[in-house]
Each structure stands twice: as structure tokens, then as C-alpha cells.
GROMACS .gro file of C-alpha atoms in nm:
model
  183
    1MET     CA    1  -4.719   7.091  -0.508
    2VAL     CA    2  -4.905   6.852  -0.747
    3ALA     CA    3  -5.196   6.647  -0.644
    4GLN     CA    4  -5.208   6.295  -0.765
    5THR     CA    5  -5.507   6.193  -0.972
    6PHE     CA    6  -5.663   5.854  -1.022
    7ASP     CA    7  -5.898   5.720  -1.287
    8VAL     CA    8  -6.253   5.674  -1.161
    9GLY     CA    9  -6.390   5.593  -1.496
   10ALA     CA   10  -6.216   5.262  -1.538
   11ARG     CA   11  -6.366   5.105  -1.223
   12THR     CA   12  -6.714   5.217  -1.145
   13ARG     CA   13  -6.910   5.156  -0.826
   14ALA     CA   14  -7.096   4.878  -0.994
   15THR     CA   15  -6.783   4.682  -1.080
   16ALA     CA   16  -6.643   4.757  -0.736
   17ALA     CA   17  -6.944   4.607  -0.574
   18ARG     CA   18  -6.900   4.292  -0.779
   19THR     CA   19  -6.551   4.203  -0.655
   20THR     CA   20  -6.488   3.831  -0.689
   21ARG     CA   21  -6.313   3.581  -0.473
   22PRO     CA   22  -6.039   3.355  -0.614
   23ASP     CA   23  -6.302   3.083  -0.676
   24GLY     CA   24  -6.509   3.319  -0.890
   25GLU     CA   25  -6.789   3.381  -0.633
   26PHE     CA   26  -6.921   3.723  -0.594
   27LEU     CA   27  -6.888   3.872  -0.238
   28ARG     CA   28  -7.246   3.922  -0.127
   29TYR     CA   29  -7.445   3.874   0.185
   30ARG     CA   30  -7.639   3.551   0.167
   31MET     CA   31  -7.960   3.445   0.341
   32GLN     CA   32  -8.132   3.111   0.339
   33VAL     CA   33  -8.507   3.110   0.412
   34VAL     CA   34  -8.656   2.771   0.505
   35ALA     CA   35  -9.031   2.734   0.502
   36ALA     CA   36  -9.323   2.495   0.427
   37SER     CA   37  -9.462   2.711   0.143
   38ALA     CA   38  -9.406   3.031  -0.051
   39VAL     CA   39  -9.733   3.166   0.088
   40ASP     CA   40  -9.599   3.132   0.442
   41VAL     CA   41  -9.287   3.321   0.352
   42VAL     CA   42  -9.467   3.604   0.177
   43GLN     CA   43  -9.727   3.650   0.451
   44SER     CA   44  -9.474   3.644   0.736
   45ALA     CA   45  -9.158   3.800   0.600
   46GLY     CA   46  -9.209   3.896   0.245
   47GLY     CA   47  -9.148   4.270   0.284
   48TRP     CA   48  -8.837   4.222   0.491
   49LEU     CA   49  -8.706   3.978   0.232
   50TYR     CA   50  -8.784   4.221  -0.047
   51ASP     CA   51  -8.590   4.502   0.138
   52ARG     CA   52  -8.292   4.263   0.186
   53VAL     CA   53  -8.290   4.177  -0.189
   54MET     CA   54  -8.303   4.544  -0.282
   55ALA     CA   55  -8.005   4.609  -0.040
   56GLY     CA   56  -7.801   4.357  -0.244
   57TRP     CA   57  -7.850   4.036  -0.046
   58GLU     CA   58  -7.873   3.707  -0.226
   59VAL     CA   59  -8.184   3.554  -0.071
   60THR     CA   60  -8.279   3.191  -0.145
   61ALA     CA   61  -8.597   3.022  -0.017
   62LEU     CA   62  -8.560   2.648   0.036
   63LEU     CA   63  -8.908   2.498  -0.001
   64PRO     CA   64  -9.063   2.149  -0.047
   65PRO     CA   65  -9.111   2.066  -0.414
   66GLY     CA   66  -9.434   2.126  -0.602
   67GLY     CA   67  -9.548   2.466  -0.473
   68ASP     CA   68  -9.609   2.784  -0.669
   69THR     CA   69  -9.294   2.992  -0.644
   70ARG     CA   70  -9.419   3.298  -0.837
   71PRO     CA   71  -9.496   3.507  -0.529
   72LEU     CA   72  -9.140   3.470  -0.414
   73ARG     CA   73  -8.999   3.561  -0.757
   74ILE     CA   74  -9.201   3.878  -0.752
   75LEU     CA   75  -9.011   3.973  -0.431
   76GLY     CA   76  -8.671   3.889  -0.604
   77VAL     CA   77  -8.618   3.582  -0.387
   78ALA     CA   78  -8.457   3.286  -0.559
   79VAL     CA   79  -8.613   2.945  -0.494
   80SER     CA   80  -8.446   2.606  -0.448
   81ASP     CA   81  -8.576   2.267  -0.355
   82LEU     CA   82  -8.536   2.201   0.012
   83GLN     CA   83  -8.372   1.856  -0.050
   84SER     CA   84  -8.105   1.981  -0.298
   85GLY     CA   85  -8.060   2.328  -0.159
   86PHE     CA   86  -8.011   2.249   0.214
   87VAL     CA   87  -7.648   2.185   0.277
   88GLY     CA   88  -7.520   2.033   0.602
   89THR     CA   89  -7.543   2.198   0.933
   90GLY     CA   90  -7.255   2.447   0.909
   91ALA     CA   91  -7.312   2.820   0.849
   92VAL     CA   92  -7.350   2.848   0.469
   93SER     CA   93  -7.492   3.197   0.484
   94GLN     CA   94  -7.470   3.512   0.700
   95SER     CA   95  -7.839   3.489   0.777
   96LEU     CA   96  -8.103   3.216   0.826
   97ALA     CA   97  -8.479   3.270   0.845
   98VAL     CA   98  -8.705   2.981   0.936
   99SER     CA   99  -9.074   2.919   0.983
  100ALA     CA  100  -9.200   2.719   1.285
  101GLU     CA  101  -9.367   2.469   1.050
  102ALA     CA  102  -9.044   2.392   0.867
  103PHE     CA  103  -8.856   2.358   1.201
  104THR     CA  104  -9.117   2.108   1.330
  105ALA     CA  105  -9.124   1.907   1.002
  106ASP     CA  106  -8.757   1.845   0.937
  107ALA     CA  107  -8.475   1.731   1.171
  108ARG     CA  108  -8.210   1.887   0.948
  109VAL     CA  109  -8.379   2.225   0.980
  110ARG     CA  110  -8.390   2.190   1.359
  111GLN     CA  111  -8.024   2.102   1.366
  112LYS     CA  112  -7.936   2.397   1.141
  113VAL     CA  113  -8.136   2.646   1.351
  114LEU     CA  114  -7.987   2.527   1.682
  115ALA     CA  115  -7.633   2.540   1.537
  116SER     CA  116  -7.694   2.886   1.390
  117LEU     CA  117  -7.827   3.020   1.717
  118ASP     CA  118  -7.496   2.914   1.878
  119ASP     CA  119  -7.291   3.066   1.589
  120ARG     CA  120  -7.239   3.439   1.655
  121LEU     CA  121  -7.160   3.492   1.289
  122THR     CA  122  -7.502   3.389   1.167
  123GLU     CA  123  -7.810   3.608   1.204
  124VAL     CA  124  -8.125   3.401   1.276
  125ALA     CA  125  -8.484   3.513   1.226
  126LEU     CA  126  -8.784   3.293   1.302
  127TRP     CA  127  -9.161   3.325   1.254
  128GLY     CA  128  -9.473   3.135   1.352
  129ASP     CA  129  -9.599   2.974   1.670
  130GLY     CA  130  -9.487   2.674   1.865
  131TRP     CA  131  -9.113   2.719   1.910
  132PRO     CA  132  -8.957   2.504   2.174
  133LEU     CA  133  -8.851   2.657   2.490
  134GLY     CA  134  -8.477   2.643   2.411
  135VAL     CA  135  -8.529   2.836   2.097
  136ASP     CA  136  -8.769   3.087   2.259
  137ARG     CA  137  -8.512   3.177   2.522
  138ALA     CA  138  -8.240   3.252   2.261
  139THR     CA  139  -8.458   3.494   2.065
  140ALA     CA  140  -8.630   3.831   2.113
  141GLU     CA  141  -8.916   3.983   1.911
  142ALA     CA  142  -8.810   4.246   1.660
  143GLN     CA  143  -8.990   4.454   1.403
  144HIS     CA  144  -8.889   4.555   1.054
  145LEU     CA  145  -9.033   4.866   0.914
  146LEU     CA  146  -9.118   4.800   0.548
  147SER     CA  147  -9.016   5.039   0.275
  148ALA     CA  148  -9.291   5.174   0.058
  149ALA     CA  149  -9.165   4.947  -0.232
  150ALA     CA  150  -9.157   4.645  -0.004
  151ARG     CA  151  -9.521   4.702   0.092
  152ARG     CA  152  -9.624   4.735  -0.275
  153PHE     CA  153  -9.426   4.431  -0.391
  154LYS     CA  154  -9.552   4.223  -0.100
  155GLY     CA  155  -9.906   4.315  -0.191
  156HIS     CA  156  -9.845   4.199  -0.553
  157ALA     CA  157  -9.686   3.876  -0.424
  158LEU     CA  158  -9.986   3.818  -0.200
  159ALA     CA  159 -10.218   3.877  -0.491
  160ALA     CA  160 -10.023   3.619  -0.698
  161ALA     CA  161 -10.055   3.375  -0.407
  162GLY     CA  162 -10.436   3.408  -0.410
  163PHE     CA  163 -10.482   3.683  -0.149
  164PRO     CA  164 -10.558   3.989  -0.371
  165ASP     CA  165 -10.733   4.209  -0.111
  166THR     CA  166 -10.484   4.169   0.175
  167VAL     CA  167 -10.373   4.499   0.340
  168VAL     CA  168  -9.997   4.502   0.392
  169GLY     CA  169  -9.910   4.656   0.718
  170PRO     CA  170  -9.607   4.886   0.779
  171THR     CA  171  -9.417   4.634   0.979
  172GLU     CA  172  -9.335   4.264   1.008
  173THR     CA  173  -9.254   4.099   1.336
  174LEU     CA  174  -9.001   3.822   1.365
  175LEU     CA  175  -8.815   3.642   1.642
  176CYS     CA  176  -8.446   3.718   1.621
  177ASP     CA  177  -8.140   3.585   1.800
  178ALA     CA  178  -8.009   3.806   2.078
  179ASN     CA  179  -7.696   3.891   1.880
  180SER     CA  180  -7.865   4.034   1.570
  181ARG     CA  181  -8.123   4.287   1.479
  182LEU     CA  182  -8.352   4.347   1.185
  183ASP     CA  183  -8.256   4.635   0.955
   0.00000   0.00000   0.00000
């Protein structure tokens, strides 16, 4: 009996992870983060987003124009203008993270969050105070335990945002839809 062999050198794990669709897009999990500022994102969810980026997610923060994006770039988060990056109300990504301030300020964001909460295929995470009752009832509090690297990088991002002496805690608390959980 002869065992069949196969060539593992021709196709490494790195190339296998970068399998493309027919339209040329890489197959990766995508997350859109909508917030009023980079500082809000870093303070509330920076460590969680860093851990997602390091796990291979494509994370893009949609922000109003004019703010300093360096703290988000330290975390590996791409940044896009809210006006040009926010597309329709359908599920563009597998995950959506939104601040209460952005939800209150923009009707498109409200519509996107409400549609995503109804869509079982989209994970929704929220932070901040002042969520309307309908959103509150569809979510539950969840905590993400930050990796050591996430704590370190979040600390550097906070320093770049003007908060150099901030102690980064071991967890971040977000509101998540009932169908999903934080890592």
C-alpha cells in the first residue's frame, strides 16, 4: 500500500488565508466602527478592536472629517470619512460597532443600527449612554478580556490622543445584540 502525498510547499497557510473571491476581494471578516471621534473609539473599545485586527479582521472606523486618526492607526484600525465610507442601510460587514453619540447625531447611523439589530448575520456592539429603549432591550452587557498586547497598544493610542497617564483596565464593556458575543 502506498500513501498519497501532496505538496504543502506550493500553497502555504499565508496564501490559503488570502483566498480571493471572483471579484478579487479577499475573504476576511469586516467590521465597521461608527463614532464621533477617534478618542471615543480608543477609550471605549480600543483594546477589543486591536484584538480583532490581530485576529485578521478588517476594521474600519467611520468618523467625521477633521479629527486626529493617529490613535486608531496605532491600533491597526483603518479610518474613513463618515460621509464617503458609510454605505446604505444593508449589512456591508459582519460586525458593526457604534457609539451612542454617533447614533444620536446621524439618522443614517440610527437606521443602520436598527436594521443590523434585526439582521441575525450582523454582530452589533454599542457603547456609551443614552440608548433608546428599543435598542436597550435588544442588547445585553458583555465584557471583552483584553490581551496583554491590546492593553499595551491601547495605552500607546491613548497617549497619542493626549491621555498619556491613563491606566488601561483588563476588560472593556460593550452592549451587544442578543445573538452575538464578544470574543
